């Protein structure tokens, strides 16, 4: 149990202000370079606090994602799978009235930037999420045998999704070209995007005993029920033959689908607030709808020029060639 005035308070006096800033008048990126990655300024104290104070347990399940790769969807899936015994009546399911972010807390956002730190004890196993790349995960996570579910996505769609999200958050965001160039330079939240993916993938290769499941957004979109079963097995809560017979896999898939979640009142018209944020952006909250834009694959063709496509393809080829990950 963590005290009320615990980590987030203690870390406020950290050396965050001495970090280089990327605050342009146009882009409002608010990114701090931190150990080779670009961390949103509003998350930096939470990152440092979670690194310092979070005590992972071997039974934890940690969802690790770069932003805009399907975090919201993955949270819904993991929550629904792990808690299905408690919510057999899907009409009463918490996902119908809460955005997935309120059901699966973000380590460096919901937990460690709050004055009052959550009591992390009650749920067992605990289901948590983070945008931190593997190398920046708290040591206790790396030392534990907790399970990691890692989700990634086609870099072009990730960029386009990020671009829309940032536009919605900061209406004066830089032009698409400017944002694209920054993305290519690695200057995206918790990026570079490739180093985020590579950092976790390389760890899983070096340490095959580490319990990690890699999921690609596009593949989950194509075969949601196959992946639901795979995830359930990984989480040690496989579907029983009875559940399969009565259609539970399809039910959970439909419950978590874009069509269903994006049309719920909670996700259409309510706001999501990061607790205790004084920053103007979050003091007003973010429309939940911002997390549910289109939910499709391949939208990048409507935005990227052939030069941009070539540039990104080149980076991806360079970074991912021969490493054995379908990217
Ligand atoms: P698009 O902007 O391409 O539509 P994150 O949750 O990591 O912020 O990622 C957001 C992306 O996931 C958005 O992509 C969003 O529409 C998509 N998304 C949200 N819920 C989804 C769901 N249930 N199924 C598939 N995609 C979903």
Coordinates of C-alpha atoms and ligand atoms in Angstrom, one line a residue, residues 67-73 153 161 217 221 256-258 261 291-296, ligand 1:
X67 CA 0.5 5.7 -27.9
X68 CA -2.0 5.3 -30.7
X69 CA -1.4 1.6 -31.5
X70 CA -4.7 0.5 -30.0
X71 CA -4.1 0.9 -26.2
X72 CA -7.8 1.7 -25.5
X73 CA -9.0 -1.4 -27.4
X153 CA 0.9 -1.1 -35.2
X161 CA -3.7 8.4 -35.7
X217 CA -3.1 -4.2 -34.3
X221 CA -8.3 -6.5 -36.5
X256 CA -14.8 -4.7 -27.3
X257 CA -15.2 -3.9 -31.0
X258 CA -14.8 -0.4 -32.3
X261 CA -17.4 1.0 -27.9
X291 CA -9.7 7.7 -28.5
X292 CA -12.2 6.3 -31.0
X293 CA -11.6 7.9 -34.4
X294 CA -11.9 5.3 -37.1
X295 CA -10.5 2.1 -35.9
X296 CA -9.4 0.9 -39.4
Ligands
LIG1 P1 -7.4 5.6 -35.5 O1 -7.0 7.0 -35.1 O2 -6.6 5.1 -36.6 O3 -8.8 5.5 -35.7 P2 -4.8 4.3 -28.6 O4 -5.9 3.7 -27.9 O5 -3.5 3.7 -28.4 O6 -4.8 5.8 -28.3 O7 -5.1 4.1 -30.2 C1 -6.1 4.8 -30.8 C2 -6.4 4.1 -32.1 O8 -7.1 2.9 -31.8 C3 -7.4 5.0 -32.9 O9 -7.0 4.6 -34.3 C4 -8.7 4.4 -32.5 O10 -9.8 4.7 -33.4 C5 -8.4 2.9 -32.4 N1 -9.4 2.2 -31.6 C6 -10.0 2.6 -30.5 N2 -10.8 1.6 -30.0 C7 -10.7 0.6 -30.9 C8 -11.4 -0.7 -31.0 N3 -12.3 -1.1 -30.1 N4 -11.0 -1.5 -32.0 C9 -10.1 -1.1 -32.9 N5 -9.5 0.1 -32.9 C10 -9.8 1.0 -31.9

